[in-house]
Short mmCIF file of C-alpha atoms in Angstrom, two decimals:
data_model
loop_
_atom_site.label_atom_id
_atom_site.label_comp_id
_atom_site.label_asym_id
_atom_site.label_seq_id
_atom_site.Cartn_x
_atom_site.Cartn_y
_atom_site.Cartn_z
CA MET D 1010 -15.18 20.24 -2.36
CA ASP D 1011 -14.20 17.38 -0.18
CA GLN D 1012 -12.51 15.40 -3.62
CA LYS D 1013 -10.93 13.09 -0.67
CA SER D 1014 -14.79 11.30 -0.14
CA ILE D 1015 -15.48 11.08 -3.78
CA SER D 1016 -15.38 6.85 -3.98
CA LYS D 1017 -13.06 4.83 -6.22
CA ALA D 1018 -15.50 3.70 -8.26
CA VAL D 1019 -16.61 7.54 -9.26
CA ILE D 1020 -12.87 8.10 -10.20
CA ARG D 1021 -12.39 5.20 -12.36
CA ARG D 1022 -15.10 6.11 -13.97
CA LEU D 1023 -13.98 9.52 -14.89
CA PRO D 1024 -10.71 9.63 -17.05
CA ARG D 1025 -14.45 7.35 -19.50
CA TYR D 1026 -15.83 10.32 -19.32
CA TYR D 1027 -12.82 12.27 -20.61
CA ARG D 1028 -12.65 10.25 -23.41
CA TYR D 1029 -16.37 10.92 -24.09
CA LEU D 1030 -16.87 14.32 -24.03
CA GLY D 1031 -12.98 14.37 -25.96
CA GLU D 1032 -14.82 12.83 -28.58
CA LEU D 1033 -17.67 14.81 -28.98
CA MET D 1034 -15.80 17.51 -29.38
CA GLU D 1035 -13.32 16.05 -31.58
CA GLU D 1036 -17.23 16.10 -33.13
CA GLY D 1037 -17.84 19.09 -33.07
CA VAL D 1038 -20.93 18.53 -30.43
CA GLU D 1039 -21.14 21.43 -27.83
CA ARG D 1040 -23.93 20.21 -25.76
CA ILE D 1041 -25.22 16.38 -24.98
CA SER D 1042 -28.12 15.32 -22.40
CA SER D 1043 -27.76 12.67 -19.78
CA ASN D 1044 -29.89 10.62 -21.78
CA GLU D 1045 -28.14 11.09 -25.21
CA LEU D 1046 -25.07 10.76 -23.45
CA SER D 1047 -26.02 7.23 -21.47
CA GLU D 1048 -26.79 6.10 -24.74
CA LYS D 1049 -23.28 6.40 -26.34
CA MET D 1050 -21.09 5.47 -23.24
CA ARG D 1051 -23.82 2.33 -22.06
CA VAL D 1052 -24.66 3.74 -18.35
CA THR D 1053 -27.32 5.24 -17.15
CA ALA D 1054 -28.53 9.17 -17.10
CA SER D 1055 -28.69 8.41 -12.99
CA GLN D 1056 -25.62 7.30 -13.18
CA ILE D 1057 -23.90 9.74 -15.32
CA ARG D 1058 -25.77 12.39 -12.81
CA GLN D 1059 -24.73 10.91 -9.97
CA ASP D 1060 -20.89 10.49 -10.68
CA LEU D 1061 -20.92 15.04 -12.21
CA ASN D 1062 -23.09 15.49 -8.61
CA ASN D 1063 -19.57 14.51 -6.69
CA PHE D 1064 -18.17 17.14 -8.40
CA GLY D 1065 -20.79 19.99 -8.03
CA GLY D 1066 -23.30 18.59 -11.39
CA PHE D 1067 -22.44 20.85 -14.39
CA GLY D 1068 -25.53 19.87 -15.87
CA GLN D 1069 -28.38 22.06 -15.64
CA GLN D 1070 -32.48 21.46 -16.09
CA GLY D 1071 -33.53 21.01 -20.12
CA TYR D 1072 -30.41 21.93 -21.67
CA GLY D 1073 -28.06 19.46 -20.43
CA TYR D 1074 -24.47 19.29 -20.52
CA ASN D 1075 -21.84 21.92 -22.21
CA VAL D 1076 -19.74 19.52 -24.02
CA PRO D 1077 -16.48 21.68 -23.91
CA TYR D 1078 -16.86 23.03 -20.22
CA LEU D 1079 -17.05 19.16 -18.84
CA TYR D 1080 -14.41 17.82 -20.56
CA THR D 1081 -12.38 20.98 -19.19
CA GLU D 1082 -13.99 20.93 -15.74
CA ILE D 1083 -12.94 16.94 -16.17
CA GLY D 1084 -9.74 17.22 -17.21
CA LYS D 1085 -9.08 20.01 -14.47
CA ILE D 1086 -10.57 17.61 -11.29
CA LEU D 1087 -8.28 14.88 -13.23
CA GLY D 1088 -5.58 17.08 -12.86
CA LEU D 1089 -4.79 17.31 -16.34
CA ASP D 1090 -4.34 21.13 -16.52
CA LYS D 1091 -1.00 20.57 -14.86
CA THR D 1092 2.15 19.42 -16.38
CA HIS D 1093 3.67 16.51 -14.66
CA HIS D 1094 6.92 15.51 -15.98
CA MET D 1095 7.79 11.60 -15.65
CA ILE D 1096 10.63 9.38 -15.52
CA ILE D 1097 9.89 6.01 -16.79
CA ILE D 1098 12.82 3.58 -14.81
CA GLY D 1099 13.00 0.97 -17.47
CA ALA D 1100 13.44 1.36 -21.11
CA GLY D 1101 12.46 -2.27 -22.88
CA ASN D 1102 10.00 -2.59 -24.92
CA LEU D 1103 7.34 -1.37 -22.45
CA GLY D 1104 9.25 1.37 -21.37
CA GLN D 1105 10.17 2.16 -24.76
CA ALA D 1106 6.14 1.75 -25.62
CA LEU D 1107 5.35 4.98 -22.65
CA ALA D 1108 8.33 6.96 -23.65
CA ASN D 1109 6.62 6.41 -27.31
CA TYR D 1110 2.86 7.19 -26.34
CA VAL D 1111 2.34 11.42 -27.82
CA LYS D 1112 -1.13 11.45 -26.41
CA PHE D 1113 0.74 10.95 -22.68
CA GLU D 1114 2.38 14.31 -23.43
CA LYS D 1115 -0.89 16.14 -24.82
CA ARG D 1116 -2.47 15.14 -21.99
CA GLY D 1117 0.24 17.28 -19.48
CA PHE D 1118 2.67 14.12 -19.14
CA LYS D 1119 5.87 15.07 -19.72
CA ILE D 1120 8.77 12.11 -20.09
CA VAL D 1121 11.97 13.83 -19.17
CA GLY D 1122 13.80 10.92 -18.23
CA ILE D 1123 14.63 6.97 -19.26
CA PHE D 1124 16.73 4.80 -16.91
CA ASP D 1125 17.70 1.68 -18.00
CA VAL D 1126 21.03 -0.34 -16.50
CA ASN D 1127 22.11 -1.78 -19.07
CA PRO D 1128 24.55 -0.01 -21.25
CA VAL D 1129 23.90 -1.30 -24.81
CA LEU D 1130 20.76 1.09 -24.52
CA LYS D 1131 22.92 3.90 -23.27
CA GLY D 1132 22.24 7.10 -25.60
CA ILE D 1133 19.57 5.45 -27.55
CA SER D 1134 16.96 8.44 -28.16
CA ILE D 1135 13.48 8.23 -27.93
CA ARG D 1136 11.37 11.07 -28.77
CA GLY D 1137 14.49 13.28 -27.43
CA ASN D 1138 15.20 11.33 -24.64
CA GLN D 1139 18.58 10.04 -24.75
CA ILE D 1140 18.48 6.11 -22.20
CA ARG D 1141 20.62 7.68 -19.68
CA MET D 1142 22.23 4.45 -16.91
CA MET D 1143 20.61 3.91 -13.26
CA ASP D 1144 23.50 5.89 -11.57
CA GLU D 1145 22.62 9.11 -12.70
CA LEU D 1146 18.89 9.01 -11.59
CA PRO D 1147 20.03 10.12 -8.19
CA GLU D 1148 21.98 13.52 -9.63
CA PHE D 1149 19.39 13.71 -12.16
CA LEU D 1150 16.14 14.58 -9.50
CA LYS D 1151 18.46 16.92 -7.65
CA GLU D 1152 18.39 18.87 -10.96
CA GLN D 1153 14.86 18.05 -12.27
CA GLU D 1154 11.84 18.25 -10.66
CA VAL D 1155 9.86 15.38 -11.54
CA GLN D 1156 6.78 14.42 -10.12
CA ILE D 1157 5.80 10.75 -11.57
CA ALA D 1158 8.04 7.59 -12.18
CA ALA D 1159 6.60 4.22 -14.28
CA LEU D 1160 8.10 0.95 -12.78
CA THR D 1161 8.77 -0.88 -15.98
CA LEU D 1162 11.69 -3.55 -14.43
CA PRO D 1163 11.78 -6.70 -13.76
CA LYS D 1164 10.58 -7.67 -10.24
CA GLY D 1165 13.07 -8.71 -8.92
CA ASN D 1166 15.08 -5.22 -9.28
CA ALA D 1167 11.55 -3.52 -9.05
CA ALA D 1168 10.85 -3.35 -4.91
CA GLU D 1169 14.83 -1.63 -4.11
CA THR D 1170 14.20 0.65 -7.04
CA ALA D 1171 11.00 2.70 -5.41
CA ASP D 1172 12.60 2.12 -2.22
CA PHE D 1173 15.22 4.10 -3.76
CA LEU D 1174 13.12 6.45 -5.76
CA VAL D 1175 10.88 7.16 -2.39
CA GLN D 1176 14.02 8.59 -0.77
CA HIS D 1177 14.86 10.87 -3.76
CA GLY D 1178 11.80 12.47 -3.49
CA ILE D 1179 9.22 10.35 -6.11
CA LYS D 1180 5.51 10.65 -4.75
CA ALA D 1181 3.97 9.00 -7.54
CA ILE D 1182 4.57 5.72 -8.56
CA TRP D 1183 3.06 4.35 -12.04
CA ASN D 1184 4.58 0.51 -11.38
CA PHE D 1185 4.24 -1.97 -13.68
CA ALA D 1186 6.72 -4.77 -12.07
CA HIS D 1187 4.41 -7.81 -10.55
CA LEU D 1188 4.40 -7.06 -7.27
CA ASP D 1189 2.96 -4.43 -4.58
CA LEU D 1190 5.35 -2.13 -3.94
CA ASP D 1191 5.78 -1.45 0.19
CA VAL D 1192 5.84 2.72 0.12
CA PRO D 1193 5.35 5.32 2.47
CA GLU D 1194 1.65 6.25 2.66
CA ASP D 1195 2.46 10.16 1.10
CA VAL D 1196 3.09 8.19 -1.81
CA ILE D 1197 0.72 7.37 -4.98
CA VAL D 1198 0.71 3.65 -6.36
CA GLU D 1199 -1.06 2.71 -10.06
CA ASN D 1200 -0.88 -0.32 -10.83
CA VAL D 1201 -0.80 -2.00 -13.76
CA HIS D 1202 -0.76 -5.54 -13.98
CA LEU D 1203 -0.79 -7.09 -17.16
CA SER D 1204 -0.50 -10.21 -15.83
CA GLU D 1205 -3.61 -10.09 -13.60
CA SER D 1206 -5.90 -8.71 -16.59
CA LEU D 1207 -4.80 -11.75 -18.89
CA MET D 1208 -6.29 -14.14 -15.78
CA ARG D 1209 -9.99 -12.43 -15.73
CA LEU D 1210 -9.77 -12.71 -19.23
CA SER D 1211 -9.26 -16.06 -19.06
CA TYR D 1212 -11.36 -17.06 -15.62
CA ASN D 1213 -13.93 -14.56 -18.55
CA LEU D 1214 -13.68 -17.02 -21.39
CA ASN D 1215 -13.03 -19.90 -19.34
CA CYS D 1216 -16.61 -19.77 -17.44
CA TYR D 1217 -18.38 -18.78 -20.84
CA VAL D 1218 -17.07 -21.64 -22.76
CA THR D 1219 -18.67 -23.83 -19.51
CA GLU D 1220 -22.01 -22.68 -19.37
CA HIS D 1221 -21.91 -23.17 -23.52
CA GLN D 1222 -21.36 -26.51 -23.46
CA LYS D 1223 -23.38 -26.98 -20.32
CA ASN D 1224 -26.32 -24.86 -22.51
CA GLU D 1225 -25.47 -27.60 -25.21
CA ASP D 1226 -25.04 -30.81 -23.25
CA MET Z 462 -20.84 -24.54 -9.34
CA ASP Z 463 -21.90 -22.00 -10.94
CA GLN Z 464 -19.00 -19.61 -11.64
CA LYS Z 465 -21.29 -16.83 -13.28
CA SER Z 466 -22.59 -15.25 -9.93
CA ILE Z 467 -19.46 -15.09 -8.50
CA SER Z 468 -18.73 -10.86 -8.47
CA LYS Z 469 -16.82 -9.16 -10.56
CA ALA Z 470 -14.71 -7.63 -7.18
CA VAL Z 471 -14.00 -10.79 -6.14
CA ILE Z 472 -12.39 -12.11 -9.55
CA ARG Z 473 -10.69 -9.01 -9.93
CA ARG Z 474 -8.60 -10.55 -6.66
CA LEU Z 475 -8.52 -14.00 -7.56
CA PRO Z 476 -5.52 -12.58 -9.71
CA ARG Z 477 -3.25 -11.79 -6.79
CA TYR Z 478 -4.67 -14.70 -4.57
CA TYR Z 479 -2.41 -17.01 -6.66
CA ARG Z 480 0.33 -14.38 -7.43
CA TYR Z 481 0.37 -14.28 -3.02
CA LEU Z 482 0.54 -17.79 -2.75
CA GLY Z 483 2.45 -18.63 -6.09
CA GLU Z 484 5.76 -16.51 -4.20
CA LEU Z 485 4.70 -18.73 -1.49
CA MET Z 486 5.66 -22.11 -2.97
CA GLU Z 487 9.11 -20.30 -4.43
CA GLU Z 488 9.53 -19.72 -0.82
CA GLY Z 489 8.77 -23.18 -0.04
CA VAL Z 490 5.91 -22.71 2.11
CA GLU Z 491 3.51 -25.62 2.37
CA ARG Z 492 0.48 -24.45 4.90
CA ILE Z 493 -0.79 -21.05 5.79
CA SER Z 494 -3.41 -19.54 7.48
CA SER Z 495 -5.90 -17.24 6.68
CA ASN Z 496 -4.44 -14.66 9.52
CA GLU Z 497 -0.74 -14.69 7.80
CA LEU Z 498 -1.90 -14.62 4.49
CA SER Z 499 -4.41 -11.67 5.79
CA GLU Z 500 -0.93 -10.35 6.53
CA LYS Z 501 0.73 -10.95 4.21
CA MET Z 502 -2.01 -9.49 2.08
CA ARG Z 503 -2.83 -6.64 3.87
CA VAL Z 504 -6.69 -7.37 3.29
CA THR Z 505 -8.53 -8.82 6.17
CA ALA Z 506 -8.36 -12.59 7.10
CA SER Z 507 -12.35 -12.66 6.85
CA GLN Z 508 -12.37 -10.88 3.47
CA ILE Z 509 -10.38 -14.00 2.55
CA ARG Z 510 -12.31 -16.60 3.62
CA GLN Z 511 -15.00 -15.29 2.31
CA ASP Z 512 -13.54 -14.88 -1.14
CA LEU Z 513 -12.30 -18.76 -1.66
CA ASN Z 514 -15.50 -19.67 -0.20
CA ASN Z 515 -16.74 -18.50 -3.57
CA PHE Z 516 -15.36 -21.71 -4.85
CA GLY Z 517 -16.21 -24.28 -1.96
CA GLY Z 518 -13.53 -23.38 0.41
CA PHE Z 519 -10.13 -24.87 0.58
CA GLY Z 520 -9.63 -24.26 3.89
CA GLN Z 521 -9.95 -25.79 7.20
CA GLN Z 522 -9.82 -25.28 10.34
CA GLY Z 523 -7.36 -25.27 12.84
CA TYR Z 524 -4.69 -26.50 9.77
CA GLY Z 525 -5.20 -23.45 7.02
CA TYR Z 526 -4.80 -23.39 3.90
CA ASN Z 527 -2.50 -25.81 1.61
CA VAL Z 528 -0.21 -23.75 -0.11
CA PRO Z 529 0.37 -25.90 -3.18
CA TYR Z 530 -3.14 -26.99 -3.28
CA LEU Z 531 -4.98 -24.00 -3.66
CA TYR Z 532 -2.10 -22.32 -5.78
CA THR Z 533 -2.84 -25.01 -8.44
CA GLU Z 534 -7.33 -24.83 -7.82
CA ILE Z 535 -7.14 -20.72 -8.20
CA GLY Z 536 -5.58 -21.57 -11.49
CA LYS Z 537 -7.78 -24.07 -12.65
CA ILE Z 538 -10.54 -21.69 -11.96
CA LEU Z 539 -8.96 -18.81 -13.00
CA GLY Z 540 -8.29 -21.53 -16.65
CA LEU Z 541 -4.63 -21.24 -16.27
CA ASP Z 542 -4.75 -25.42 -16.65
CA LYS Z 543 -5.52 -24.66 -19.88
CA THR Z 544 -3.37 -24.55 -22.81
CA HIS Z 545 -4.42 -21.12 -24.70
CA HIS Z 546 -3.70 -19.89 -28.54
CA MET Z 547 -3.22 -15.61 -28.69
CA ILE Z 548 -2.46 -13.24 -31.19
CA ILE Z 549 -1.67 -10.16 -31.22
CA ILE Z 550 -2.25 -7.66 -33.40
CA GLY Z 551 0.09 -4.13 -34.12
CA ALA Z 552 4.04 -5.38 -33.49
CA GLY Z 553 4.67 -2.06 -32.35
CA ASN Z 554 6.37 -1.66 -29.44
CA LEU Z 555 3.41 -2.52 -26.94
CA GLY Z 556 2.96 -5.67 -29.37
CA GLN Z 557 6.49 -6.26 -28.90
CA ALA Z 558 6.85 -5.50 -24.77
CA LEU Z 559 3.71 -8.61 -24.74
CA ALA Z 560 4.76 -11.10 -27.08
CA ASN Z 561 8.78 -10.87 -24.57
CA TYR Z 562 6.59 -12.40 -22.21
CA VAL Z 563 8.12 -15.38 -21.30
CA LYS Z 564 5.71 -15.36 -17.90
CA PHE Z 565 2.75 -16.21 -20.37
CA GLU Z 566 3.66 -18.91 -21.95
CA LYS Z 567 4.40 -20.49 -18.76
CA ARG Z 568 0.36 -19.94 -17.58
CA GLY Z 569 -0.77 -21.35 -20.01
CA PHE Z 570 -1.09 -17.93 -23.81
CA LYS Z 571 1.13 -19.15 -25.90
CA ILE Z 572 1.78 -16.66 -28.41
CA VAL Z 573 1.11 -18.69 -32.28
CA GLY Z 574 1.67 -14.74 -34.30
CA ILE Z 575 2.11 -11.58 -34.63
CA PHE Z 576 0.24 -9.27 -36.92
CA ASP Z 577 0.80 -5.47 -38.74
CA VAL Z 578 0.73 -3.95 -41.43
CA ASN Z 579 3.58 -2.15 -41.60
CA PRO Z 580 6.03 -4.11 -44.60
CA VAL Z 581 9.33 -3.09 -42.25
CA LEU Z 582 8.75 -5.46 -39.73
CA LYS Z 583 7.94 -8.26 -41.71
CA GLY Z 584 9.67 -11.38 -41.35
CA ILE Z 585 11.03 -9.78 -38.06
CA SER Z 586 11.63 -12.54 -35.10
CA ILE Z 587 10.55 -12.87 -31.57
CA ARG Z 588 10.49 -15.26 -29.77
CA GLY Z 589 10.34 -17.56 -32.68
CA ASN Z 590 7.40 -15.61 -34.23
CA GLN Z 591 7.99 -13.70 -37.47
CA ILE Z 592 5.60 -10.77 -37.44
CA ARG Z 593 3.36 -11.40 -40.44
CA MET Z 594 1.20 -8.90 -42.77
CA MET Z 595 -2.35 -8.30 -41.70
CA ASP Z 596 -3.21 -9.58 -45.28
CA GLU Z 597 -1.71 -13.01 -44.07
CA LEU Z 598 -4.65 -12.96 -41.13
CA PRO Z 599 -7.64 -14.64 -41.92
CA GLU Z 600 -5.62 -17.67 -43.48
CA PHE Z 601 -3.84 -18.00 -41.07
CA LEU Z 602 -7.49 -18.35 -38.12
CA LYS Z 603 -8.49 -20.98 -40.86
CA GLU Z 604 -5.23 -22.71 -39.98
CA GLN Z 605 -4.83 -22.21 -36.57
CA GLU Z 606 -7.50 -22.50 -33.15
CA VAL Z 607 -6.72 -19.26 -31.91
CA GLN Z 608 -8.56 -17.59 -28.36
CA ILE Z 609 -7.45 -14.58 -27.37
CA ALA Z 610 -6.24 -11.72 -29.64
CA ALA Z 611 -4.10 -8.36 -27.66
CA LEU Z 612 -5.71 -5.24 -30.17
CA THR Z 613 -2.31 -3.35 -29.41
CA LEU Z 614 -2.57 -0.90 -32.70
CA PRO Z 615 -3.54 2.73 -32.34
CA LYS Z 616 -7.60 3.26 -32.02
CA GLY Z 617 -8.26 4.23 -35.78
CA ASN Z 618 -8.08 0.85 -37.02
CA ALA Z 619 -8.91 -1.16 -33.90
CA ALA Z 620 -12.83 -1.11 -33.98
CA GLU Z 621 -12.58 -2.58 -37.35
CA THR Z 622 -9.92 -4.95 -36.43
CA ALA Z 623 -12.31 -6.09 -33.58
CA ASP Z 624 -15.25 -6.49 -36.07
CA PHE Z 625 -12.77 -8.74 -38.66
CA LEU Z 626 -11.33 -10.32 -35.43
CA VAL Z 627 -14.77 -11.54 -34.66
CA GLN Z 628 -16.38 -12.08 -37.77
CA HIS Z 629 -13.27 -14.73 -37.81
CA GLY Z 630 -14.24 -16.61 -34.78
CA ILE Z 631 -11.97 -15.27 -31.89
CA LYS Z 632 -14.04 -15.11 -28.92
CA ALA Z 633 -12.24 -12.93 -26.41
CA ILE Z 634 -9.85 -9.69 -27.10
CA TRP Z 635 -7.60 -8.29 -25.19
CA ASN Z 636 -7.83 -4.54 -25.42
CA PHE Z 637 -4.90 -1.72 -25.44
CA ALA Z 638 -6.80 0.58 -28.40
CA HIS Z 639 -7.62 3.29 -25.56
CA LEU Z 640 -11.90 3.21 -27.06
CA ASP Z 641 -14.53 0.33 -25.85
CA LEU Z 642 -15.19 -2.05 -28.37
CA ASP Z 643 -18.68 -2.38 -29.99
CA VAL Z 644 -18.58 -6.55 -29.73
CA PRO Z 645 -21.90 -9.46 -29.30
CA GLU Z 646 -22.39 -10.69 -25.45
CA ASP Z 647 -20.94 -13.77 -26.19
CA VAL Z 648 -17.20 -11.98 -27.13
CA ILE Z 649 -15.39 -11.22 -24.18
CA VAL Z 650 -13.31 -7.88 -24.18
CA GLU Z 651 -10.53 -7.33 -21.08
CA ASN Z 652 -9.68 -3.46 -21.83
CA VAL Z 653 -6.09 -1.94 -20.68
CA HIS Z 654 -6.21 2.03 -21.06
CA LEU Z 655 -3.22 3.25 -20.44
CA SER Z 656 -4.40 6.43 -20.14
CA GLU Z 657 -6.81 6.26 -17.80
CA SER Z 658 -5.10 4.57 -15.13
CA LEU Z 659 -2.33 8.02 -15.67
CA MET Z 660 -4.98 9.63 -15.14
CA ARG Z 661 -6.21 8.73 -12.12
CA LEU Z 662 -2.51 8.35 -11.39
CA SER Z 663 -2.72 12.40 -11.71
CA TYR Z 664 -5.94 12.40 -10.19
CA ASN Z 665 -4.72 10.86 -7.32
CA LEU Z 666 -1.52 13.13 -6.61
CA ASN Z 667 -3.34 15.88 -7.47
CA CYS Z 668 -5.93 15.77 -4.09
CA TYR Z 669 -2.59 14.95 -2.37
CA VAL Z 670 -0.61 17.90 -3.29
CA THR Z 671 -4.65 19.72 -2.59
CA GLU Z 672 -5.14 18.53 0.80
CA HIS Z 673 -1.46 18.06 2.19
CA GLN Z 674 -1.17 22.14 1.08
CA LYS Z 675 -4.57 23.01 2.76
CA ASN Z 676 -3.17 21.51 6.19
CA GLU Z 677 0.01 23.95 5.14
CA ASP Z 678 -2.36 26.85 5.16
#
């Protein structure tokens, strides 16, 4: 199976399948037809079949999908059957929020370190991780295996810090800083640009108001 | 201009144009060709022209784009020329992080209230806003004009709270809770699902590792 050929749109949808299947498991549902899943998720049944066919199908004619099996398989595709060690760079509110999400750890993302430059934060413990100073990072990365770094820094320091992380072997950056990182091809960047999300909301709100006013004219 | 017909992909890219143009302004750049902008943003020049043509173009043959003009116009399209009042529901780390983002206010998103159910948080001031208790919300929404509610709550309370907000006239929800909200058609929801973002990162990391190992075999 060549995962490289799978479209970004499918990958964008996979975690949502995983979430719905997880909810079905919690409700004790053992099997579901693509029509029922379609109704629940508000995507067409043919979309669901197409998406899952990318990974070999999983469904059986006349039976539908086995929920725990499909949940486990999608989890594997997403790499959730492995443990990933993650560090957080920037222990402000956002960094602390990430460090406090218990759910990440349940899914195999284990936070092994939190770093900041602000000496006031040094030694504060967040779910068992004491905030370390940035100058401890090189030594830390030599001793620990870390796959993912979450960047929750101001924009001004983010580019330099990303370079530093890449030089020290980090292969995946979860970037919350409001800029595009310039990294080598083999480094994965997943951006969460909150300002841009808010602007899209504002765009849509604006459109609706305009349309609505037009209708009232 | 019928903004309704503009594709989601274009809208997804607009805030990024706005960000790059803002950076050019800070650097004092007055005008830029689509080729230069293309190189900077790493999208093709024809993509840029196509995207901006959705809104009437803005460029002049042989001149390129006037940076401050284009910045202002895209800002208007995104609704950033208006002030939006926003409340935050959930004053945990994430809610506090949002409340502390100075940039949102610069772009016209003014946080007018922060609400939580935890009495320990009551009265704590975040950038001039004292955290209020949820039972004060109905009265607050009668007195204040609020366009946007950011939901930074645990999943368990989010659906009910969203219903309540919609009943009280909120037309736009910035949803950080890890579920899909069921709201009337005229209510806009913009989701930030952090877990799903992290899973996409994990998927890509996993793919890379697999590919890489294959190449080494």
